[in-house]
Amino acid sequence: MTIWNLGSINADMIYDVPHLPGPGETLSANRLDQFLGGKGANMSVASARAGARTAHIGAVGPDGRWARDRLTEYGVDTRHIAVAEVPTGHAIIAVDAEGENNIILFQGANHAISQDQLGQALSSAEPGDLLVMQNETNLQVEAAKMGRELGLTVCYAAAPFQADAVQAVLPYLDFLILNEIEAEQLQQATGQTVSDLTVQHVIVTLGSQGARYFHNGADSDFPAHKVQAVDTTGAGDTFTGYVLAGMDRGMPMAQAITQANRAAALMVTRHGTADVIPDLKEVREAQLG
């Protein structure tokens, strides 16, 4: 089958800093690296490297053709990535010595995706294919509705978190993934706990503690591997991409999550985003705690 990803594409500018800057603070960075990023691009690369056929629906600016070319190099179908008349999205990311980060996003071309472009892409989708979205593009609700009508498995990664955005797509979802803080924010907005949601599959990621999977009123915990993190940027996207690839390949969810935990653990030991996401061979062979 195919994973269709309505997803963001960013240039990630990552600054290595001694500590995360406070309000009004001017801070000298130790190093600057630029990577392909955006939650959407990260997930597309992760699912492709995990062995799934992945088609990306998105947009870059005239300055972003390199990003489309790089996605192609990583095995992603880029035929449905348009070139818009606005700049490519980008992120300014500060990473401290413990691997924690803060991020400033500029949406750019990620919000220039057209309805015609979306419809043309999904006209090639087959029932049973997966459709995934994040909250970094436009047309999320339209895509979710279209996915449901076409018989796709509709998936949503609820980040960057906005309660209204999640609530707008909830009626169409088969799979929802969010972190522990986002789950609490969603509960505050809706009055429902994660286990109350009518979504068939829900995963709450717990950072260094692993992940919790909710299905049909039951929940299961999957502990994380103990590694020395140097950069947590993109780890959640890597986890999601690997889970989706596992679902696409027919893995039991427990096996898909276990493999995704291994991929995320390996990812946090590396500096960077999409360009350093591990492939399936690396994930299987990695010696992890």
PDB file of C-alpha atoms in Angstrom:
ATOM      1  CA  MET A   1       0.000   0.000   0.000  1.00  0.00           C
ATOM      2  CA  THR A   2       1.007   3.679   0.102  1.00  0.00           C
ATOM      3  CA  ILE A   3       1.404   6.257   2.871  1.00  0.00           C
ATOM      4  CA  TRP A   4       0.118   9.631   1.630  1.00  0.00           C
ATOM      5  CA  ASN A   5       1.568  12.452   3.702  1.00  0.00           C
ATOM      6  CA  LEU A   6       0.037  15.929   3.561  1.00  0.00           C
ATOM      7  CA  GLY A   7       3.088  17.398   5.228  1.00  0.00           C
ATOM      8  CA  SER A   8       5.331  20.361   5.837  1.00  0.00           C
ATOM      9  CA  ILE A   9       8.764  20.802   4.289  1.00  0.00           C
ATOM     10  CA  ASN A  10      11.239  23.086   6.070  1.00  0.00           C
ATOM     11  CA  ALA A  11      14.838  24.150   6.034  1.00  0.00           C
ATOM     12  CA  ASP A  12      15.946  23.446   9.614  1.00  0.00           C
ATOM     13  CA  MET A  13      18.659  25.763  10.915  1.00  0.00           C
ATOM     14  CA  ILE A  14      20.000  24.159  14.079  1.00  0.00           C
ATOM     15  CA  TYR A  15      22.093  26.174  16.513  1.00  0.00           C
ATOM     16  CA  ASP A  16      24.189  24.373  19.134  1.00  0.00           C
ATOM     17  CA  VAL A  17      23.939  26.569  22.267  1.00  0.00           C
ATOM     18  CA  PRO A  18      25.298  26.240  25.829  1.00  0.00           C
ATOM     19  CA  HIS A  19      21.759  26.596  27.198  1.00  0.00           C
ATOM     20  CA  LEU A  20      18.348  27.538  25.834  1.00  0.00           C
ATOM     21  CA  PRO A  21      18.052  31.341  25.686  1.00  0.00           C
ATOM     22  CA  GLY A  22      15.822  33.150  28.152  1.00  0.00           C
ATOM     23  CA  PRO A  23      13.654  36.234  27.479  1.00  0.00           C
ATOM     24  CA  GLY A  24      15.755  39.129  26.197  1.00  0.00           C
ATOM     25  CA  GLU A  25      18.960  37.093  26.244  1.00  0.00           C
ATOM     26  CA  THR A  26      21.516  37.301  23.432  1.00  0.00           C
ATOM     27  CA  LEU A  27      23.408  34.036  23.156  1.00  0.00           C
ATOM     28  CA  SER A  28      26.378  32.980  21.021  1.00  0.00           C
ATOM     29  CA  ALA A  29      25.935  29.629  19.256  1.00  0.00           C
ATOM     30  CA  ASN A  30      28.778  27.115  19.113  1.00  0.00           C
ATOM     31  CA  ARG A  31      27.756  25.733  15.710  1.00  0.00           C
ATOM     32  CA  LEU A  32      25.163  26.070  12.918  1.00  0.00           C
ATOM     33  CA  ASP A  33      23.944  23.164  10.790  1.00  0.00           C
ATOM     34  CA  GLN A  34      21.234  23.217   8.108  1.00  0.00           C
ATOM     35  CA  PHE A  35      19.103  20.150   7.432  1.00  0.00           C
ATOM     36  CA  LEU A  36      15.982  19.119   5.596  1.00  0.00           C
ATOM     37  CA  GLY A  37      13.150  19.217   8.140  1.00  0.00           C
ATOM     38  CA  GLY A  38       9.534  19.957   8.873  1.00  0.00           C
ATOM     39  CA  LYS A  39       7.372  17.417  10.662  1.00  0.00           C
ATOM     40  CA  GLY A  40       5.941  16.284   7.346  1.00  0.00           C
ATOM     41  CA  ALA A  41       9.292  15.785   5.609  1.00  0.00           C
ATOM     42  CA  ASN A  42      10.666  14.008   8.672  1.00  0.00           C
ATOM     43  CA  MET A  43       7.748  11.567   8.707  1.00  0.00           C
ATOM     44  CA  SER A  44       7.994  10.936   4.968  1.00  0.00           C
ATOM     45  CA  VAL A  45      11.707  10.161   5.224  1.00  0.00           C
ATOM     46  CA  ALA A  46      11.160   7.955   8.290  1.00  0.00           C
ATOM     47  CA  SER A  47       8.364   5.918   6.701  1.00  0.00           C
ATOM     48  CA  ALA A  48      10.324   5.555   3.445  1.00  0.00           C
ATOM     49  CA  ARG A  49      13.461   4.465   5.319  1.00  0.00           C
ATOM     50  CA  ALA A  50      11.320   2.012   7.267  1.00  0.00           C
ATOM     51  CA  GLY A  51      10.397   0.324   3.998  1.00  0.00           C
ATOM     52  CA  ALA A  52       7.012   1.867   3.155  1.00  0.00           C
ATOM     53  CA  ARG A  53       6.032   3.364  -0.184  1.00  0.00           C
ATOM     54  CA  THR A  54       5.570   7.044   0.720  1.00  0.00           C
ATOM     55  CA  ALA A  55       4.103   9.885  -1.353  1.00  0.00           C
ATOM     56  CA  HIS A  56       4.460  13.446  -0.067  1.00  0.00           C
ATOM     57  CA  ILE A  57       1.836  16.144  -0.729  1.00  0.00           C
ATOM     58  CA  GLY A  58       3.221  19.600  -0.007  1.00  0.00           C
ATOM     59  CA  ALA A  59       4.869  22.741  -1.335  1.00  0.00           C
ATOM     60  CA  VAL A  60       8.206  24.534  -1.357  1.00  0.00           C
ATOM     61  CA  GLY A  61       9.179  27.992  -2.590  1.00  0.00           C
ATOM     62  CA  PRO A  62      11.480  28.757  -5.535  1.00  0.00           C
ATOM     63  CA  ASP A  63      14.309  28.550  -2.978  1.00  0.00           C
ATOM     64  CA  GLY A  64      13.353  25.032  -1.913  1.00  0.00           C
ATOM     65  CA  ARG A  65      13.879  22.780  -4.913  1.00  0.00           C
ATOM     66  CA  TRP A  66      16.851  21.268  -3.069  1.00  0.00           C
ATOM     67  CA  ALA A  67      14.442  19.983  -0.414  1.00  0.00           C
ATOM     68  CA  ARG A  68      12.258  18.238  -2.987  1.00  0.00           C
ATOM     69  CA  ASP A  69      15.345  16.724  -4.608  1.00  0.00           C
ATOM     70  CA  ARG A  70      16.616  15.468  -1.270  1.00  0.00           C
ATOM     71  CA  LEU A  71      13.280  13.825  -0.441  1.00  0.00           C
ATOM     72  CA  THR A  72      13.498  12.042  -3.783  1.00  0.00           C
ATOM     73  CA  GLU A  73      17.006  10.825  -2.894  1.00  0.00           C
ATOM     74  CA  TYR A  74      15.626   9.372   0.343  1.00  0.00           C
ATOM     75  CA  GLY A  75      13.025   7.313  -1.512  1.00  0.00           C
ATOM     76  CA  VAL A  76       9.961   9.569  -1.193  1.00  0.00           C
ATOM     77  CA  ASP A  77       7.582  10.068  -4.149  1.00  0.00           C
ATOM     78  CA  THR A  78       7.737  13.851  -4.680  1.00  0.00           C
ATOM     79  CA  ARG A  79       5.481  14.206  -7.739  1.00  0.00           C
ATOM     80  CA  HIS A  80       2.838  15.967  -5.637  1.00  0.00           C
ATOM     81  CA  ILE A  81       5.138  18.639  -4.166  1.00  0.00           C
ATOM     82  CA  ALA A  82       4.354  21.991  -5.799  1.00  0.00           C
ATOM     83  CA  VAL A  83       6.623  25.024  -6.186  1.00  0.00           C
ATOM     84  CA  ALA A  84       4.780  28.031  -4.731  1.00  0.00           C
ATOM     85  CA  GLU A  85       5.488  31.748  -5.076  1.00  0.00           C
ATOM     86  CA  VAL A  86       6.257  32.181  -1.363  1.00  0.00           C
ATOM     87  CA  PRO A  87       9.456  31.157   0.458  1.00  0.00           C
ATOM     88  CA  THR A  88      10.008  27.630   1.662  1.00  0.00           C
ATOM     89  CA  GLY A  89       9.059  27.080   5.301  1.00  0.00           C
ATOM     90  CA  HIS A  90      11.898  27.097   7.780  1.00  0.00           C
ATOM     91  CA  ALA A  91      12.647  26.504  11.445  1.00  0.00           C
ATOM     92  CA  ILE A  92      15.187  28.087  13.771  1.00  0.00           C
ATOM     93  CA  ILE A  93      16.113  25.446  16.354  1.00  0.00           C
ATOM     94  CA  ALA A  94      18.251  25.955  19.447  1.00  0.00           C
ATOM     95  CA  VAL A  95      19.661  22.760  21.005  1.00  0.00           C
ATOM     96  CA  ASP A  96      21.404  22.751  24.382  1.00  0.00           C
ATOM     97  CA  ALA A  97      24.058  20.430  25.806  1.00  0.00           C
ATOM     98  CA  GLU A  98      21.426  18.009  27.164  1.00  0.00           C
ATOM     99  CA  GLY A  99      19.708  17.676  23.787  1.00  0.00           C
ATOM    100  CA  GLU A 100      16.656  19.758  24.695  1.00  0.00           C
ATOM    101  CA  ASN A 101      15.432  22.297  22.163  1.00  0.00           C
ATOM    102  CA  ASN A 102      13.164  25.218  21.389  1.00  0.00           C
ATOM    103  CA  ILE A 103      11.903  26.031  17.911  1.00  0.00           C
ATOM    104  CA  ILE A 104      10.647  29.028  15.913  1.00  0.00           C
ATOM    105  CA  LEU A 105       8.636  28.109  12.799  1.00  0.00           C
ATOM    106  CA  PHE A 106       7.918  30.092   9.632  1.00  0.00           C
ATOM    107  CA  GLN A 107       5.108  28.393   7.682  1.00  0.00           C
ATOM    108  CA  GLY A 108       5.928  29.772   4.214  1.00  0.00           C
ATOM    109  CA  ALA A 109       4.927  27.508   1.325  1.00  0.00           C
ATOM    110  CA  ASN A 110       3.516  24.900   3.724  1.00  0.00           C
ATOM    111  CA  HIS A 111       0.291  26.934   3.741  1.00  0.00           C
ATOM    112  CA  ALA A 112       0.203  27.398  -0.039  1.00  0.00           C
ATOM    113  CA  ILE A 113      -1.061  23.893  -0.920  1.00  0.00           C
ATOM    114  CA  SER A 114      -4.081  24.042  -3.233  1.00  0.00           C
ATOM    115  CA  GLN A 115      -7.298  22.048  -3.078  1.00  0.00           C
ATOM    116  CA  ASP A 116      -6.727  20.932  -6.681  1.00  0.00           C
ATOM    117  CA  GLN A 117      -3.253  19.684  -5.809  1.00  0.00           C
ATOM    118  CA  LEU A 118      -4.620  17.674  -2.873  1.00  0.00           C
ATOM    119  CA  GLY A 119      -7.462  16.209  -4.920  1.00  0.00           C
ATOM    120  CA  GLN A 120      -5.194  15.268  -7.803  1.00  0.00           C
ATOM    121  CA  ALA A 121      -2.770  13.490  -5.465  1.00  0.00           C
ATOM    122  CA  LEU A 122      -5.423  11.518  -3.596  1.00  0.00           C
ATOM    123  CA  SER A 123      -7.167  10.529  -6.821  1.00  0.00           C
ATOM    124  CA  SER A 124      -4.361   7.954  -7.110  1.00  0.00           C
ATOM    125  CA  ALA A 125      -4.945   6.579  -3.588  1.00  0.00           C
ATOM    126  CA  GLU A 126      -6.406   3.107  -3.044  1.00  0.00           C
ATOM    127  CA  PRO A 127      -8.782   2.047  -0.243  1.00  0.00           C
ATOM    128  CA  GLY A 128      -6.659   0.861   2.677  1.00  0.00           C
ATOM    129  CA  ASP A 129      -3.815   3.282   1.971  1.00  0.00           C
ATOM    130  CA  LEU A 130      -2.748   5.489   4.893  1.00  0.00           C
ATOM    131  CA  LEU A 131      -3.163   9.277   4.944  1.00  0.00           C
ATOM    132  CA  VAL A 132      -1.220  11.230   7.566  1.00  0.00           C
ATOM    133  CA  MET A 133      -1.300  14.932   8.437  1.00  0.00           C
ATOM    134  CA  GLN A 134       0.307  17.254  10.973  1.00  0.00           C
ATOM    135  CA  ASN A 135      -0.594  20.775  12.062  1.00  0.00           C
ATOM    136  CA  GLU A 136       1.994  22.503   9.844  1.00  0.00           C
ATOM    137  CA  THR A 137       0.024  22.782   6.577  1.00  0.00           C
ATOM    138  CA  ASN A 138      -3.316  24.053   5.358  1.00  0.00           C
ATOM    139  CA  LEU A 139      -6.168  21.754   4.127  1.00  0.00           C
ATOM    140  CA  GLN A 140      -6.038  19.364   7.094  1.00  0.00           C
ATOM    141  CA  VAL A 141      -9.815  19.071   7.509  1.00  0.00           C
ATOM    142  CA  GLU A 142     -10.381  18.834   3.758  1.00  0.00           C
ATOM    143  CA  ALA A 143      -7.805  16.053   3.519  1.00  0.00           C
ATOM    144  CA  ALA A 144      -9.262  14.169   6.493  1.00  0.00           C
ATOM    145  CA  LYS A 145     -12.761  14.280   4.984  1.00  0.00           C
ATOM    146  CA  MET A 146     -11.465  13.196   1.590  1.00  0.00           C
ATOM    147  CA  GLY A 147      -9.470  10.386   3.160  1.00  0.00           C
ATOM    148  CA  ARG A 148     -12.507   9.069   5.003  1.00  0.00           C
ATOM    149  CA  GLU A 149     -14.613   9.195   1.824  1.00  0.00           C
ATOM    150  CA  LEU A 150     -11.922   7.319  -0.132  1.00  0.00           C
ATOM    151  CA  GLY A 151     -11.629   4.558   2.468  1.00  0.00           C
ATOM    152  CA  LEU A 152      -8.129   5.506   3.604  1.00  0.00           C
ATOM    153  CA  THR A 153      -6.798   4.986   7.125  1.00  0.00           C
ATOM    154  CA  VAL A 154      -6.708   8.596   8.340  1.00  0.00           C
ATOM    155  CA  CYS A 155      -3.882   9.440  10.762  1.00  0.00           C
ATOM    156  CA  TYR A 156      -3.039  12.676  12.563  1.00  0.00           C
ATOM    157  CA  ALA A 157       0.065  13.753  14.455  1.00  0.00           C
ATOM    158  CA  ALA A 158      -1.246  16.493  16.734  1.00  0.00           C
ATOM    159  CA  ALA A 159       1.741  18.846  16.607  1.00  0.00           C
ATOM    160  CA  PRO A 160       2.354  21.706  16.815  1.00  0.00           C
ATOM    161  CA  PHE A 161      -0.619  21.367  19.121  1.00  0.00           C
ATOM    162  CA  GLN A 162      -3.762  23.444  18.703  1.00  0.00           C
ATOM    163  CA  ALA A 163      -6.907  22.099  20.334  1.00  0.00           C
ATOM    164  CA  ASP A 164      -9.181  23.525  17.623  1.00  0.00           C
ATOM    165  CA  ALA A 165      -7.150  21.873  14.863  1.00  0.00           C
ATOM    166  CA  VAL A 166      -7.308  18.469  16.541  1.00  0.00           C
ATOM    167  CA  GLN A 167     -11.031  18.751  17.279  1.00  0.00           C
ATOM    168  CA  ALA A 168     -11.738  19.681  13.654  1.00  0.00           C
ATOM    169  CA  VAL A 169     -10.252  16.428  12.330  1.00  0.00           C
ATOM    170  CA  LEU A 170     -11.217  14.079  15.202  1.00  0.00           C
ATOM    171  CA  PRO A 171     -14.475  12.842  13.581  1.00  0.00           C
ATOM    172  CA  TYR A 172     -12.503  11.508  10.588  1.00  0.00           C
ATOM    173  CA  LEU A 173      -9.545   9.888  12.361  1.00  0.00           C
ATOM    174  CA  ASP A 174      -8.591   6.226  12.639  1.00  0.00           C
ATOM    175  CA  PHE A 175      -5.262   6.959  14.328  1.00  0.00           C
ATOM    176  CA  LEU A 176      -4.094   9.806  16.576  1.00  0.00           C
ATOM    177  CA  ILE A 177      -0.616  10.328  17.978  1.00  0.00           C
ATOM    178  CA  LEU A 178       0.283  13.024  20.501  1.00  0.00           C
ATOM    179  CA  ASN A 179       2.619  13.527  23.423  1.00  0.00           C
ATOM    180  CA  GLU A 180       1.733  13.552  27.106  1.00  0.00           C
ATOM    181  CA  ILE A 181       1.379  17.339  27.367  1.00  0.00           C
ATOM    182  CA  GLU A 182      -0.747  17.477  24.211  1.00  0.00           C
ATOM    183  CA  ALA A 183      -3.003  14.735  25.599  1.00  0.00           C
ATOM    184  CA  GLU A 184      -3.571  16.827  28.726  1.00  0.00           C
ATOM    185  CA  GLN A 185      -4.296  19.922  26.615  1.00  0.00           C
ATOM    186  CA  LEU A 186      -6.792  17.992  24.504  1.00  0.00           C
ATOM    187  CA  GLN A 187      -8.522  16.749  27.636  1.00  0.00           C
ATOM    188  CA  GLN A 188      -8.796  20.303  28.952  1.00  0.00           C
ATOM    189  CA  ALA A 189     -10.329  21.436  25.665  1.00  0.00           C
ATOM    190  CA  THR A 190     -12.770  18.547  25.168  1.00  0.00           C
ATOM    191  CA  GLY A 191     -13.411  17.176  28.648  1.00  0.00           C
ATOM    192  CA  GLN A 192     -12.431  13.744  27.318  1.00  0.00           C
ATOM    193  CA  THR A 193      -9.476  11.627  28.334  1.00  0.00           C
ATOM    194  CA  VAL A 194      -7.526   9.853  25.612  1.00  0.00           C
ATOM    195  CA  SER A 195      -9.305   6.599  26.462  1.00  0.00           C
ATOM    196  CA  ASP A 196     -12.682   8.330  25.956  1.00  0.00           C
ATOM    197  CA  LEU A 197     -11.960   9.223  22.335  1.00  0.00           C
ATOM    198  CA  THR A 198     -13.735   7.283  19.590  1.00  0.00           C
ATOM    199  CA  VAL A 199     -10.511   7.098  17.538  1.00  0.00           C
ATOM    200  CA  GLN A 200      -9.579   3.433  16.995  1.00  0.00           C
ATOM    201  CA  HIS A 201      -5.831   3.773  17.569  1.00  0.00           C
ATOM    202  CA  VAL A 202      -4.256   6.370  19.907  1.00  0.00           C
ATOM    203  CA  ILE A 203      -0.604   6.567  20.908  1.00  0.00           C
ATOM    204  CA  VAL A 204       0.654   8.944  23.598  1.00  0.00           C
ATOM    205  CA  THR A 205       4.426   9.373  23.465  1.00  0.00           C
ATOM    206  CA  LEU A 206       6.139   9.759  26.845  1.00  0.00           C
ATOM    207  CA  GLY A 207       9.616  10.958  25.890  1.00  0.00           C
ATOM    208  CA  SER A 208      12.335   9.002  27.668  1.00  0.00           C
ATOM    209  CA  GLN A 209       9.631   6.793  29.229  1.00  0.00           C
ATOM    210  CA  GLY A 210       8.473   5.372  25.896  1.00  0.00           C
ATOM    211  CA  ALA A 211       4.900   5.278  24.613  1.00  0.00           C
ATOM    212  CA  ARG A 212       1.384   4.234  25.664  1.00  0.00           C
ATOM    213  CA  TYR A 213      -1.037   2.683  23.173  1.00  0.00           C
ATOM    214  CA  PHE A 214      -4.831   2.915  23.605  1.00  0.00           C
ATOM    215  CA  HIS A 215      -7.129   0.535  21.725  1.00  0.00           C
ATOM    216  CA  ASN A 216     -10.723  -0.473  22.438  1.00  0.00           C
ATOM    217  CA  GLY A 217     -10.625   0.766  26.026  1.00  0.00           C
ATOM    218  CA  ALA A 218      -7.341  -0.962  26.909  1.00  0.00           C
ATOM    219  CA  ASP A 219      -3.886   0.565  27.132  1.00  0.00           C
ATOM    220  CA  SER A 220      -0.391  -0.921  26.855  1.00  0.00           C
ATOM    221  CA  ASP A 221       2.980   0.596  27.762  1.00  0.00           C
ATOM    222  CA  PHE A 222       6.113   0.294  25.637  1.00  0.00           C
ATOM    223  CA  PRO A 223       9.271   1.412  27.472  1.00  0.00           C
ATOM    224  CA  ALA A 224      11.936   3.457  25.710  1.00  0.00           C
ATOM    225  CA  HIS A 225      15.538   2.363  25.277  1.00  0.00           C
ATOM    226  CA  LYS A 226      18.088   4.030  27.533  1.00  0.00           C
ATOM    227  CA  VAL A 227      20.523   6.032  25.404  1.00  0.00           C
ATOM    228  CA  GLN A 228      22.576   9.216  25.721  1.00  0.00           C
ATOM    229  CA  ALA A 229      20.508  11.848  23.904  1.00  0.00           C
ATOM    230  CA  VAL A 230      22.353  14.601  22.054  1.00  0.00           C
ATOM    231  CA  ASP A 231      19.406  16.062  20.078  1.00  0.00           C
ATOM    232  CA  THR A 232      15.701  15.232  20.502  1.00  0.00           C
ATOM    233  CA  THR A 233      14.683  17.163  17.352  1.00  0.00           C
ATOM    234  CA  GLY A 234      12.782  14.903  14.963  1.00  0.00           C
ATOM    235  CA  ALA A 235      12.638  11.920  17.311  1.00  0.00           C
ATOM    236  CA  GLY A 236       8.843  12.047  17.594  1.00  0.00           C
ATOM    237  CA  ASP A 237       8.491  12.344  13.819  1.00  0.00           C
ATOM    238  CA  THR A 238      10.822   9.381  13.363  1.00  0.00           C
ATOM    239  CA  PHE A 239       8.714   7.363  15.810  1.00  0.00           C
ATOM    240  CA  THR A 240       5.512   8.273  13.958  1.00  0.00           C
ATOM    241  CA  GLY A 241       6.947   7.476  10.529  1.00  0.00           C
ATOM    242  CA  TYR A 242       8.102   4.063  11.714  1.00  0.00           C
ATOM    243  CA  VAL A 243       4.746   3.279  13.340  1.00  0.00           C
ATOM    244  CA  LEU A 244       2.928   4.209  10.129  1.00  0.00           C
ATOM    245  CA  ALA A 245       5.304   2.087   8.060  1.00  0.00           C
ATOM    246  CA  GLY A 246       4.703  -0.827  10.401  1.00  0.00           C
ATOM    247  CA  MET A 247       0.934  -0.397  10.054  1.00  0.00           C
ATOM    248  CA  ASP A 248       1.296  -0.172   6.278  1.00  0.00           C
ATOM    249  CA  ARG A 249       3.283  -3.413   6.199  1.00  0.00           C
ATOM    250  CA  GLY A 250       0.673  -5.228   8.286  1.00  0.00           C
ATOM    251  CA  MET A 251       2.643  -5.477  11.532  1.00  0.00           C
ATOM    252  CA  PRO A 252       0.737  -5.960  14.787  1.00  0.00           C
ATOM    253  CA  MET A 253       0.668  -2.582  16.535  1.00  0.00           C
ATOM    254  CA  ALA A 254       2.846  -3.835  19.398  1.00  0.00           C
ATOM    255  CA  GLN A 255       5.571  -4.822  16.932  1.00  0.00           C
ATOM    256  CA  ALA A 256       5.267  -1.525  15.033  1.00  0.00           C
ATOM    257  CA  ILE A 257       5.611   0.506  18.244  1.00  0.00           C
ATOM    258  CA  THR A 258       8.555  -1.573  19.470  1.00  0.00           C
ATOM    259  CA  GLN A 259      10.396  -1.001  16.200  1.00  0.00           C
ATOM    260  CA  ALA A 260       9.491   2.707  16.258  1.00  0.00           C
ATOM    261  CA  ASN A 261      10.890   3.004  19.799  1.00  0.00           C
ATOM    262  CA  ARG A 262      14.193   1.596  18.529  1.00  0.00           C
ATOM    263  CA  ALA A 263      14.241   4.105  15.645  1.00  0.00           C
ATOM    264  CA  ALA A 264      13.508   7.050  17.965  1.00  0.00           C
ATOM    265  CA  ALA A 265      16.190   5.944  20.433  1.00  0.00           C
ATOM    266  CA  LEU A 266      18.762   5.804  17.655  1.00  0.00           C
ATOM    267  CA  MET A 267      17.587   9.166  16.301  1.00  0.00           C
ATOM    268  CA  VAL A 268      18.219  11.074  19.562  1.00  0.00           C
ATOM    269  CA  THR A 269      21.864  10.017  19.478  1.00  0.00           C
ATOM    270  CA  ARG A 270      22.341  12.068  16.273  1.00  0.00           C
ATOM    271  CA  HIS A 271      22.430  15.770  15.495  1.00  0.00           C
ATOM    272  CA  GLY A 272      19.947  16.772  12.787  1.00  0.00           C
ATOM    273  CA  THR A 273      16.511  16.040  11.402  1.00  0.00           C
ATOM    274  CA  ALA A 274      15.391  14.318   8.178  1.00  0.00           C
ATOM    275  CA  ASP A 275      18.932  13.868   6.846  1.00  0.00           C
ATOM    276  CA  VAL A 276      19.990  11.649   9.766  1.00  0.00           C
ATOM    277  CA  ILE A 277      16.873   9.506  10.284  1.00  0.00           C
ATOM    278  CA  PRO A 278      18.036   5.877  10.521  1.00  0.00           C
ATOM    279  CA  ASP A 279      17.029   3.287   7.953  1.00  0.00           C
ATOM    280  CA  LEU A 280      15.494  -0.087   8.768  1.00  0.00           C
ATOM    281  CA  LYS A 281      18.809  -1.964   8.637  1.00  0.00           C
ATOM    282  CA  GLU A 282      20.379   0.452  11.125  1.00  0.00           C
ATOM    283  CA  VAL A 283      17.368   0.205  13.441  1.00  0.00           C
ATOM    284  CA  ARG A 284      17.415  -3.609  13.447  1.00  0.00           C
ATOM    285  CA  GLU A 285      21.165  -3.845  13.993  1.00  0.00           C
ATOM    286  CA  ALA A 286      21.565  -1.051  16.572  1.00  0.00           C
ATOM    287  CA  GLN A 287      22.902  -2.044  19.990  1.00  0.00           C
ATOM    288  CA  LEU A 288      20.552  -0.244  22.359  1.00  0.00           C
ATOM    289  CA  GLY A 289      20.133  -0.297  26.126  1.00  0.00           C
TER     290      GLY A 289
END
